[in-house]
Amino acid sequence: MKNRFSIVLAFLAASITSASAQSFPSHPLTIVVPFAAGGPTDTIARIMADRMGRALGQTVIVENTTGAAGTIGVGRVARATPDGYTIGIGNWSSHVLNPAVYQLRYDVLTDLEPISLIANNPQLIVSKNGVPAKDLKGLIAWVKANQDHVTQGTAGAGSASHIGGIFFQNMTGTKFQFVPYRGAGPFMQDLLAGNIDLAFDQAANSLPQVRAGQIRAYAMTAKTRIVSAPEIPTVDEAGLPGLYIAVWHGLWVPKGTPADAIAKILTATRDALSDLAVQHRFMELGQEIPAARPADARGAS
Ligand code: MLT
């Protein structure tokens, strides 16, 4: 009798698990952006959230949990309930540089499960319009002549924008002041206002402002020019050969998220990335969608 009772209980538990797997997602999901609203990670997250939400049949909310160069937001995802409803977006900055620079309370390799690479963009070396330099060599000369006063915005100590500036300093023998913000969105506001001089900024954030004539671009940190901005030279062409920086973005969920939820999120991610409207928007923002994404090896359909 006792045995039969246990079998019924096990059967009920299995049915509940399978029903909840089938119904995932039954309520809105959240994509946690570890940087401020209005920046490149936020822009990419909002494009993905909108399209993934349609694929999943649920709203995907974008939540900006900012601070400490992205570590607060990534920590929030690492500690979230692993039920598929919390997804983290991050980049080379938040998921590679931060663990290399900081002692963290989470481990990106053991506390998070990668879903997919999304897209990749170089940085642009940009300045406020008030800087008199006309090209990269002129900018380097101007920085050398004014290094006690020159300022560069960063998305926090150890972020990609900070590391880009450090590479630039090392390669040009210059020194200037870094000013940390909660992301590239806020430092762009100060660059536009002329409160800071320089930025090493992802194309997704700076290209729209360059096109609008609000800031000046000197070079991009890539071997080849961006299709949607062919007028901007590469660092090799502009006189700083080899300063290549690619800032890729990807999606993660907390470790322990059920496989069926991961498969559905991956399918929605693939749907979004193969949508021509998303591809066009990414192309305008200087994003390159990688042909092969590592998490594809999961084989989810
Ligand atoms: C942001 O959205 O603020 C950026 O992705 C920060 C960065 O440069 O890593």
mmCIF file of C-alpha atoms and ligand atoms in Angstrom:
data_model
loop_
_atom_site.group_PDB
_atom_site.id
_atom_site.type_symbol
_atom_site.label_atom_id
_atom_site.label_comp_id
_atom_site.label_asym_id
_atom_site.label_seq_id
_atom_site.Cartn_x
_atom_site.Cartn_y
_atom_site.Cartn_z
ATOM 1 C CA MET A 1 0.000 0.000 0.000
ATOM 2 C CA LYS A 2 2.797 2.320 1.044
ATOM 3 C CA ASN A 3 4.638 1.429 -2.186
ATOM 4 C CA ARG A 4 1.616 2.168 -4.359
ATOM 5 C CA PHE A 5 1.212 5.532 -2.584
ATOM 6 C CA SER A 6 4.855 6.461 -3.357
ATOM 7 C CA ILE A 7 4.404 5.517 -7.023
ATOM 8 C CA VAL A 8 1.307 7.766 -7.277
ATOM 9 C CA LEU A 9 3.209 10.618 -5.611
ATOM 10 C CA ALA A 10 6.184 10.187 -7.962
ATOM 11 C CA PHE A 11 3.817 10.108 -10.944
ATOM 12 C CA LEU A 12 2.091 13.322 -9.762
ATOM 13 C CA ALA A 13 5.446 15.062 -9.222
ATOM 14 C CA ALA A 14 6.617 14.035 -12.705
ATOM 15 C CA SER A 15 3.352 15.298 -14.260
ATOM 16 C CA ILE A 16 3.686 18.652 -12.470
ATOM 17 C CA THR A 17 7.324 19.011 -13.612
ATOM 18 C CA SER A 18 6.438 18.123 -17.195
ATOM 19 C CA ALA A 19 3.406 20.478 -17.173
ATOM 20 C CA SER A 20 5.548 23.350 -15.886
ATOM 21 C CA ALA A 21 8.191 22.549 -18.517
ATOM 22 C CA GLN A 22 5.552 22.699 -21.241
ATOM 23 C CA SER A 23 4.098 25.952 -19.926
ATOM 24 C CA PHE A 24 7.447 27.774 -19.657
ATOM 25 C CA PRO A 25 7.361 30.696 -19.847
ATOM 26 C CA SER A 26 4.037 31.318 -18.100
ATOM 27 C CA HIS A 27 4.828 34.879 -16.987
ATOM 28 C CA PRO A 28 7.194 37.734 -17.956
ATOM 29 C CA LEU A 29 10.952 37.160 -18.031
ATOM 30 C CA THR A 30 13.643 39.661 -17.084
ATOM 31 C CA ILE A 31 16.901 40.470 -18.854
ATOM 32 C CA VAL A 32 19.294 42.033 -16.345
ATOM 33 C CA VAL A 33 21.571 44.668 -17.904
ATOM 34 C CA PRO A 34 24.593 45.308 -15.651
ATOM 35 C CA PHE A 35 25.128 48.814 -17.084
ATOM 36 C CA ALA A 36 23.108 52.023 -17.210
ATOM 37 C CA ALA A 37 20.139 52.606 -19.507
ATOM 38 C CA GLY A 38 20.925 54.237 -22.833
ATOM 39 C CA GLY A 39 24.323 52.515 -23.261
ATOM 40 C CA PRO A 40 25.320 49.808 -25.760
ATOM 41 C CA THR A 41 24.470 46.781 -23.587
ATOM 42 C CA ASP A 42 21.089 48.310 -22.779
ATOM 43 C CA THR A 43 20.408 49.059 -26.475
ATOM 44 C CA ILE A 44 21.274 45.491 -27.515
ATOM 45 C CA ALA A 45 19.232 44.056 -24.626
ATOM 46 C CA ARG A 46 16.145 46.059 -25.627
ATOM 47 C CA ILE A 47 16.350 44.947 -29.280
ATOM 48 C CA MET A 48 16.725 41.307 -28.153
ATOM 49 C CA ALA A 49 14.059 41.538 -25.418
ATOM 50 C CA ASP A 50 11.448 42.820 -27.821
ATOM 51 C CA ARG A 51 12.043 40.107 -30.418
ATOM 52 C CA MET A 52 12.644 37.273 -27.922
ATOM 53 C CA GLY A 53 9.447 38.224 -26.121
ATOM 54 C CA ARG A 54 7.505 37.671 -29.339
ATOM 55 C CA ALA A 55 9.154 34.276 -29.824
ATOM 56 C CA LEU A 56 8.486 33.240 -26.208
ATOM 57 C CA GLY A 57 4.930 34.599 -26.102
ATOM 58 C CA GLN A 58 5.745 36.635 -22.982
ATOM 59 C CA THR A 59 6.987 40.113 -22.187
ATOM 60 C CA VAL A 60 10.732 40.295 -21.577
ATOM 61 C CA ILE A 61 11.436 43.132 -19.153
ATOM 62 C CA VAL A 62 14.788 44.934 -19.262
ATOM 63 C CA GLU A 63 16.136 45.706 -15.780
ATOM 64 C CA ASN A 64 19.247 47.884 -15.326
ATOM 65 C CA THR A 65 21.119 46.785 -12.197
ATOM 66 C CA THR A 66 24.227 48.939 -12.361
ATOM 67 C CA GLY A 67 27.425 49.710 -10.490
ATOM 68 C CA ALA A 68 30.975 48.472 -9.899
ATOM 69 C CA ALA A 69 31.708 48.066 -13.629
ATOM 70 C CA GLY A 70 28.811 45.633 -14.068
ATOM 71 C CA THR A 71 29.625 43.268 -11.187
ATOM 72 C CA ILE A 72 26.467 44.128 -9.199
ATOM 73 C CA GLY A 73 24.165 43.185 -12.090
ATOM 74 C CA VAL A 74 26.063 40.005 -12.947
ATOM 75 C CA GLY A 75 25.991 39.020 -9.249
ATOM 76 C CA ARG A 76 22.223 39.541 -9.220
ATOM 77 C CA VAL A 77 21.888 36.982 -12.073
ATOM 78 C CA ALA A 78 24.330 34.515 -10.470
ATOM 79 C CA ARG A 79 22.207 34.514 -7.279
ATOM 80 C CA ALA A 80 18.768 34.513 -8.977
ATOM 81 C CA THR A 81 16.403 31.551 -8.758
ATOM 82 C CA PRO A 82 17.430 29.245 -11.626
ATOM 83 C CA ASP A 83 13.973 28.939 -13.175
ATOM 84 C CA GLY A 84 14.588 30.477 -16.601
ATOM 85 C CA TYR A 85 12.868 33.750 -15.760
ATOM 86 C CA THR A 86 16.081 35.675 -15.068
ATOM 87 C CA ILE A 87 18.484 36.107 -17.986
ATOM 88 C CA GLY A 88 21.670 38.140 -17.840
ATOM 89 C CA ILE A 89 23.194 40.025 -20.728
ATOM 90 C CA GLY A 90 26.881 40.817 -20.493
ATOM 91 C CA ASN A 91 29.960 41.412 -22.556
ATOM 92 C CA TRP A 92 33.728 41.026 -22.723
ATOM 93 C CA SER A 93 33.854 43.711 -20.070
ATOM 94 C CA SER A 94 31.485 42.221 -17.493
ATOM 95 C CA HIS A 95 32.238 38.528 -18.024
ATOM 96 C CA VAL A 96 35.967 38.462 -18.835
ATOM 97 C CA LEU A 97 37.630 41.669 -17.649
ATOM 98 C CA ASN A 98 35.794 41.931 -14.316
ATOM 99 C CA PRO A 99 36.723 38.411 -13.131
ATOM 100 C CA ALA A 100 40.316 39.164 -14.131
ATOM 101 C CA VAL A 101 40.390 42.467 -12.232
ATOM 102 C CA TYR A 102 38.170 41.992 -9.160
ATOM 103 C CA GLN A 103 37.743 39.505 -6.304
ATOM 104 C CA LEU A 104 34.104 38.599 -6.963
ATOM 105 C CA ARG A 105 31.471 36.845 -4.865
ATOM 106 C CA TYR A 106 30.421 34.808 -7.885
ATOM 107 C CA ASP A 107 32.228 32.720 -10.462
ATOM 108 C CA VAL A 108 31.190 33.362 -14.064
ATOM 109 C CA LEU A 109 32.182 29.815 -15.014
ATOM 110 C CA THR A 110 30.469 27.858 -12.226
ATOM 111 C CA ASP A 111 27.536 30.095 -11.195
ATOM 112 C CA LEU A 112 26.314 30.951 -14.691
ATOM 113 C CA GLU A 113 25.249 28.944 -17.740
ATOM 114 C CA PRO A 114 25.974 30.532 -21.138
ATOM 115 C CA ILE A 115 23.056 30.665 -23.576
ATOM 116 C CA SER A 116 24.513 32.261 -26.681
ATOM 117 C CA LEU A 117 26.872 34.797 -28.093
ATOM 118 C CA ILE A 118 24.823 37.626 -29.612
ATOM 119 C CA ALA A 119 26.950 40.144 -31.483
ATOM 120 C CA ASN A 120 30.311 41.801 -31.587
ATOM 121 C CA ASN A 121 31.363 45.420 -32.128
ATOM 122 C CA PRO A 122 34.622 47.336 -32.076
ATOM 123 C CA GLN A 123 35.184 50.475 -30.050
ATOM 124 C CA LEU A 124 35.401 53.906 -31.613
ATOM 125 C CA ILE A 125 38.002 56.380 -30.404
ATOM 126 C CA VAL A 126 35.873 59.502 -30.036
ATOM 127 C CA SER A 127 36.133 62.998 -28.599
ATOM 128 C CA LYS A 128 33.841 65.891 -27.840
ATOM 129 C CA ASN A 129 33.479 68.261 -30.791
ATOM 130 C CA GLY A 130 35.504 70.942 -28.997
ATOM 131 C CA VAL A 131 38.763 68.977 -29.365
ATOM 132 C CA PRO A 132 40.662 70.663 -32.238
ATOM 133 C CA ALA A 133 42.280 67.462 -33.662
ATOM 134 C CA LYS A 134 41.207 66.425 -37.153
ATOM 135 C CA ASP A 135 42.594 62.881 -37.196
ATOM 136 C CA LEU A 136 44.066 60.269 -34.836
ATOM 137 C CA LYS A 137 47.636 61.534 -35.131
ATOM 138 C CA GLY A 138 46.358 65.038 -34.372
ATOM 139 C CA LEU A 139 44.427 63.667 -31.390
ATOM 140 C CA ILE A 140 47.539 61.959 -29.980
ATOM 141 C CA ALA A 141 49.515 65.211 -30.388
ATOM 142 C CA TRP A 142 46.711 67.179 -28.685
ATOM 143 C CA VAL A 143 46.539 64.686 -25.778
ATOM 144 C CA LYS A 144 50.335 64.876 -25.337
ATOM 145 C CA ALA A 145 50.188 68.657 -25.236
ATOM 146 C CA ASN A 146 47.281 68.715 -22.749
ATOM 147 C CA GLN A 147 47.670 65.565 -20.689
ATOM 148 C CA ASP A 148 47.319 67.302 -17.322
ATOM 149 C CA HIS A 149 43.793 68.344 -18.251
ATOM 150 C CA VAL A 150 42.513 65.608 -20.586
ATOM 151 C CA THR A 151 39.703 63.370 -19.281
ATOM 152 C CA GLN A 152 38.249 60.118 -20.595
ATOM 153 C CA GLY A 153 34.908 58.628 -19.548
ATOM 154 C CA THR A 154 34.749 54.917 -18.648
ATOM 155 C CA ALA A 155 31.999 52.474 -17.705
ATOM 156 C CA GLY A 156 33.896 51.783 -14.465
ATOM 157 C CA ALA A 157 37.368 50.660 -13.449
ATOM 158 C CA GLY A 158 38.221 47.496 -15.374
ATOM 159 C CA SER A 159 35.503 47.976 -18.014
ATOM 160 C CA ALA A 160 36.217 47.682 -21.750
ATOM 161 C CA SER A 161 36.151 51.450 -22.173
ATOM 162 C CA HIS A 162 38.728 51.791 -19.377
ATOM 163 C CA ILE A 163 40.964 49.020 -20.738
ATOM 164 C CA GLY A 164 40.770 50.599 -24.226
ATOM 165 C CA GLY A 165 42.033 53.876 -22.754
ATOM 166 C CA ILE A 166 44.870 52.093 -20.924
ATOM 167 C CA PHE A 167 45.986 50.357 -24.152
ATOM 168 C CA PHE A 168 45.908 53.752 -25.878
ATOM 169 C CA GLN A 169 48.001 55.347 -23.107
ATOM 170 C CA ASN A 170 50.552 52.529 -23.233
ATOM 171 C CA MET A 171 50.851 52.617 -27.008
ATOM 172 C CA THR A 172 51.097 56.411 -27.279
ATOM 173 C CA GLY A 173 53.076 57.125 -24.091
ATOM 174 C CA THR A 174 50.332 59.461 -22.863
ATOM 175 C CA LYS A 175 48.635 59.866 -19.470
ATOM 176 C CA PHE A 176 45.223 61.351 -18.780
ATOM 177 C CA GLN A 177 42.483 61.161 -16.180
ATOM 178 C CA PHE A 178 39.833 58.406 -16.270
ATOM 179 C CA VAL A 179 36.360 59.345 -15.071
ATOM 180 C CA PRO A 180 34.203 56.327 -14.076
ATOM 181 C CA TYR A 181 30.432 56.197 -14.740
ATOM 182 C CA ARG A 182 27.764 53.521 -14.322
ATOM 183 C CA GLY A 183 27.964 52.760 -18.013
ATOM 184 C CA ALA A 184 28.611 54.177 -21.444
ATOM 185 C CA GLY A 185 25.140 55.781 -21.549
ATOM 186 C CA PRO A 186 25.950 58.332 -18.805
ATOM 187 C CA PHE A 187 29.491 59.049 -20.031
ATOM 188 C CA MET A 188 28.093 59.738 -23.512
ATOM 189 C CA GLN A 189 25.814 62.411 -21.981
ATOM 190 C CA ASP A 190 28.883 64.103 -20.477
ATOM 191 C CA LEU A 191 30.857 63.782 -23.726
ATOM 192 C CA LEU A 192 27.983 65.428 -25.616
ATOM 193 C CA ALA A 193 27.855 68.179 -22.992
ATOM 194 C CA GLY A 194 31.630 68.695 -23.317
ATOM 195 C CA ASN A 195 32.266 67.795 -19.655
ATOM 196 C CA ILE A 196 34.787 65.085 -20.603
ATOM 197 C CA ASP A 197 37.124 65.012 -23.624
ATOM 198 C CA LEU A 198 37.472 61.419 -24.828
ATOM 199 C CA ALA A 199 35.880 58.000 -24.873
ATOM 200 C CA PHE A 200 36.762 54.523 -26.046
ATOM 201 C CA ASP A 201 33.232 53.555 -26.768
ATOM 202 C CA GLN A 202 31.417 50.691 -28.431
ATOM 203 C CA ALA A 203 30.179 51.498 -31.926
ATOM 204 C CA ALA A 204 26.611 50.722 -30.818
ATOM 205 C CA ASN A 205 26.740 53.697 -28.454
ATOM 206 C CA SER A 206 28.801 56.249 -30.356
ATOM 207 C CA LEU A 207 27.894 55.688 -34.024
ATOM 208 C CA PRO A 208 24.483 57.414 -33.775
ATOM 209 C CA GLN A 209 26.136 60.476 -32.161
ATOM 210 C CA VAL A 210 28.964 60.510 -34.739
ATOM 211 C CA ARG A 211 26.389 60.371 -37.553
ATOM 212 C CA ALA A 212 24.477 63.247 -35.950
ATOM 213 C CA GLY A 213 27.694 65.316 -35.848
ATOM 214 C CA GLN A 214 27.542 65.520 -32.035
ATOM 215 C CA ILE A 215 30.965 63.938 -31.395
ATOM 216 C CA ARG A 216 34.042 63.195 -33.513
ATOM 217 C CA ALA A 217 35.322 59.695 -34.402
ATOM 218 C CA TYR A 218 39.037 59.170 -35.149
ATOM 219 C CA ALA A 219 39.348 55.425 -35.632
ATOM 220 C CA MET A 220 37.795 52.070 -34.867
ATOM 221 C CA THR A 221 39.598 49.333 -32.976
ATOM 222 C CA ALA A 222 39.223 46.691 -35.685
ATOM 223 C CA LYS A 223 41.178 45.301 -38.628
ATOM 224 C CA THR A 224 38.434 46.198 -41.114
ATOM 225 C CA ARG A 225 36.009 49.081 -41.400
ATOM 226 C CA ILE A 226 32.378 48.758 -40.284
ATOM 227 C CA VAL A 227 29.944 48.238 -43.175
ATOM 228 C CA SER A 228 27.557 50.897 -41.871
ATOM 229 C CA ALA A 229 30.315 53.489 -41.215
ATOM 230 C CA PRO A 230 32.870 53.059 -44.017
ATOM 231 C CA GLU A 231 34.116 56.633 -43.558
ATOM 232 C CA ILE A 232 35.744 55.838 -40.180
ATOM 233 C CA PRO A 233 39.303 54.484 -40.599
ATOM 234 C CA THR A 234 40.669 51.475 -38.745
ATOM 235 C CA VAL A 235 43.404 51.981 -36.134
ATOM 236 C CA ASP A 236 45.894 50.496 -38.625
ATOM 237 C CA GLU A 237 44.953 53.090 -41.237
ATOM 238 C CA ALA A 238 44.774 55.962 -38.736
ATOM 239 C CA GLY A 239 48.253 55.419 -37.278
ATOM 240 C CA LEU A 240 47.893 53.202 -34.204
ATOM 241 C CA PRO A 241 48.371 49.727 -35.688
ATOM 242 C CA GLY A 242 47.311 46.719 -33.671
ATOM 243 C CA LEU A 243 44.974 48.392 -31.167
ATOM 244 C CA TYR A 244 42.222 45.841 -31.791
ATOM 245 C CA ILE A 245 39.409 45.615 -29.236
ATOM 246 C CA ALA A 246 36.216 43.679 -29.919
ATOM 247 C CA VAL A 247 33.407 43.906 -27.379
ATOM 248 C CA TRP A 248 31.099 40.928 -27.823
ATOM 249 C CA HIS A 249 27.793 40.472 -25.999
ATOM 250 C CA GLY A 250 26.176 37.254 -24.808
ATOM 251 C CA LEU A 251 23.342 35.869 -22.681
ATOM 252 C CA TRP A 252 23.609 33.786 -19.485
ATOM 253 C CA VAL A 253 21.210 32.221 -16.977
ATOM 254 C CA PRO A 254 21.908 31.096 -13.397
ATOM 255 C CA LYS A 255 23.516 27.649 -13.138
ATOM 256 C CA GLY A 256 20.866 25.014 -12.482
ATOM 257 C CA THR A 257 18.276 26.497 -14.852
ATOM 258 C CA PRO A 258 16.227 23.578 -16.261
ATOM 259 C CA ALA A 259 17.375 22.334 -19.676
ATOM 260 C CA ASP A 260 13.962 22.831 -21.273
ATOM 261 C CA ALA A 261 13.901 26.503 -20.235
ATOM 262 C CA ILE A 262 17.431 26.964 -21.605
ATOM 263 C CA ALA A 263 16.379 25.339 -24.888
ATOM 264 C CA LYS A 264 13.399 27.700 -25.233
ATOM 265 C CA ILE A 265 15.496 30.783 -24.449
ATOM 266 C CA LEU A 266 18.121 29.637 -26.959
ATOM 267 C CA THR A 267 15.477 29.086 -29.638
ATOM 268 C CA ALA A 268 14.067 32.577 -28.969
ATOM 269 C CA THR A 269 17.607 34.013 -29.168
ATOM 270 C CA ARG A 270 18.176 32.305 -32.523
ATOM 271 C CA ASP A 271 14.798 33.542 -33.784
ATOM 272 C CA ALA A 272 15.765 37.101 -32.847
ATOM 273 C CA LEU A 273 19.213 36.891 -34.444
ATOM 274 C CA SER A 274 17.859 35.493 -37.706
ATOM 275 C CA ASP A 275 15.162 38.183 -37.958
ATOM 276 C CA LEU A 276 16.088 40.555 -40.808
ATOM 277 C CA ALA A 277 14.807 43.591 -38.889
ATOM 278 C CA VAL A 278 17.097 42.744 -35.939
ATOM 279 C CA GLN A 279 20.025 42.087 -38.289
ATOM 280 C CA HIS A 280 19.469 45.441 -40.000
ATOM 281 C CA ARG A 281 19.274 47.299 -36.676
ATOM 282 C CA PHE A 282 22.471 45.578 -35.457
ATOM 283 C CA MET A 283 24.233 46.403 -38.732
ATOM 284 C CA GLU A 284 23.334 50.097 -38.302
ATOM 285 C CA LEU A 285 24.855 49.930 -34.808
ATOM 286 C CA GLY A 286 28.116 48.451 -36.091
ATOM 287 C CA GLN A 287 27.336 44.984 -34.710
ATOM 288 C CA GLU A 288 28.514 41.807 -36.353
ATOM 289 C CA ILE A 289 26.444 38.689 -35.626
ATOM 290 C CA PRO A 290 28.844 35.727 -35.382
ATOM 291 C CA ALA A 291 28.050 32.953 -37.860
ATOM 292 C CA ALA A 292 28.735 30.173 -35.338
ATOM 293 C CA ARG A 293 27.767 30.744 -31.732
ATOM 294 C CA PRO A 294 29.448 28.443 -29.157
ATOM 295 C CA ALA A 295 26.279 27.592 -27.233
ATOM 296 C CA ASP A 296 24.792 26.284 -30.497
ATOM 297 C CA ALA A 297 26.677 23.124 -29.637
ATOM 298 C CA ARG A 298 23.801 22.414 -27.220
ATOM 299 C CA GLY A 299 21.773 21.317 -30.219
ATOM 300 C CA ALA A 300 18.515 22.898 -29.015
ATOM 301 C CA SER A 301 16.034 23.247 -31.835
HETATM 302 C C1 MLT B 1 27.606 49.789 -21.311
HETATM 303 O O1 MLT B 1 26.528 49.413 -21.781
HETATM 304 O O2 MLT B 1 27.664 50.726 -20.522
HETATM 305 C C2 MLT B 1 28.873 49.139 -21.800
HETATM 306 O O3 MLT B 1 28.659 47.893 -22.356
HETATM 307 C C3 MLT B 1 29.989 49.266 -20.858
HETATM 308 C C4 MLT B 1 31.303 48.762 -21.425
HETATM 309 O O4 MLT B 1 32.009 49.499 -22.118
HETATM 310 O O5 MLT B 1 31.612 47.616 -21.158
#
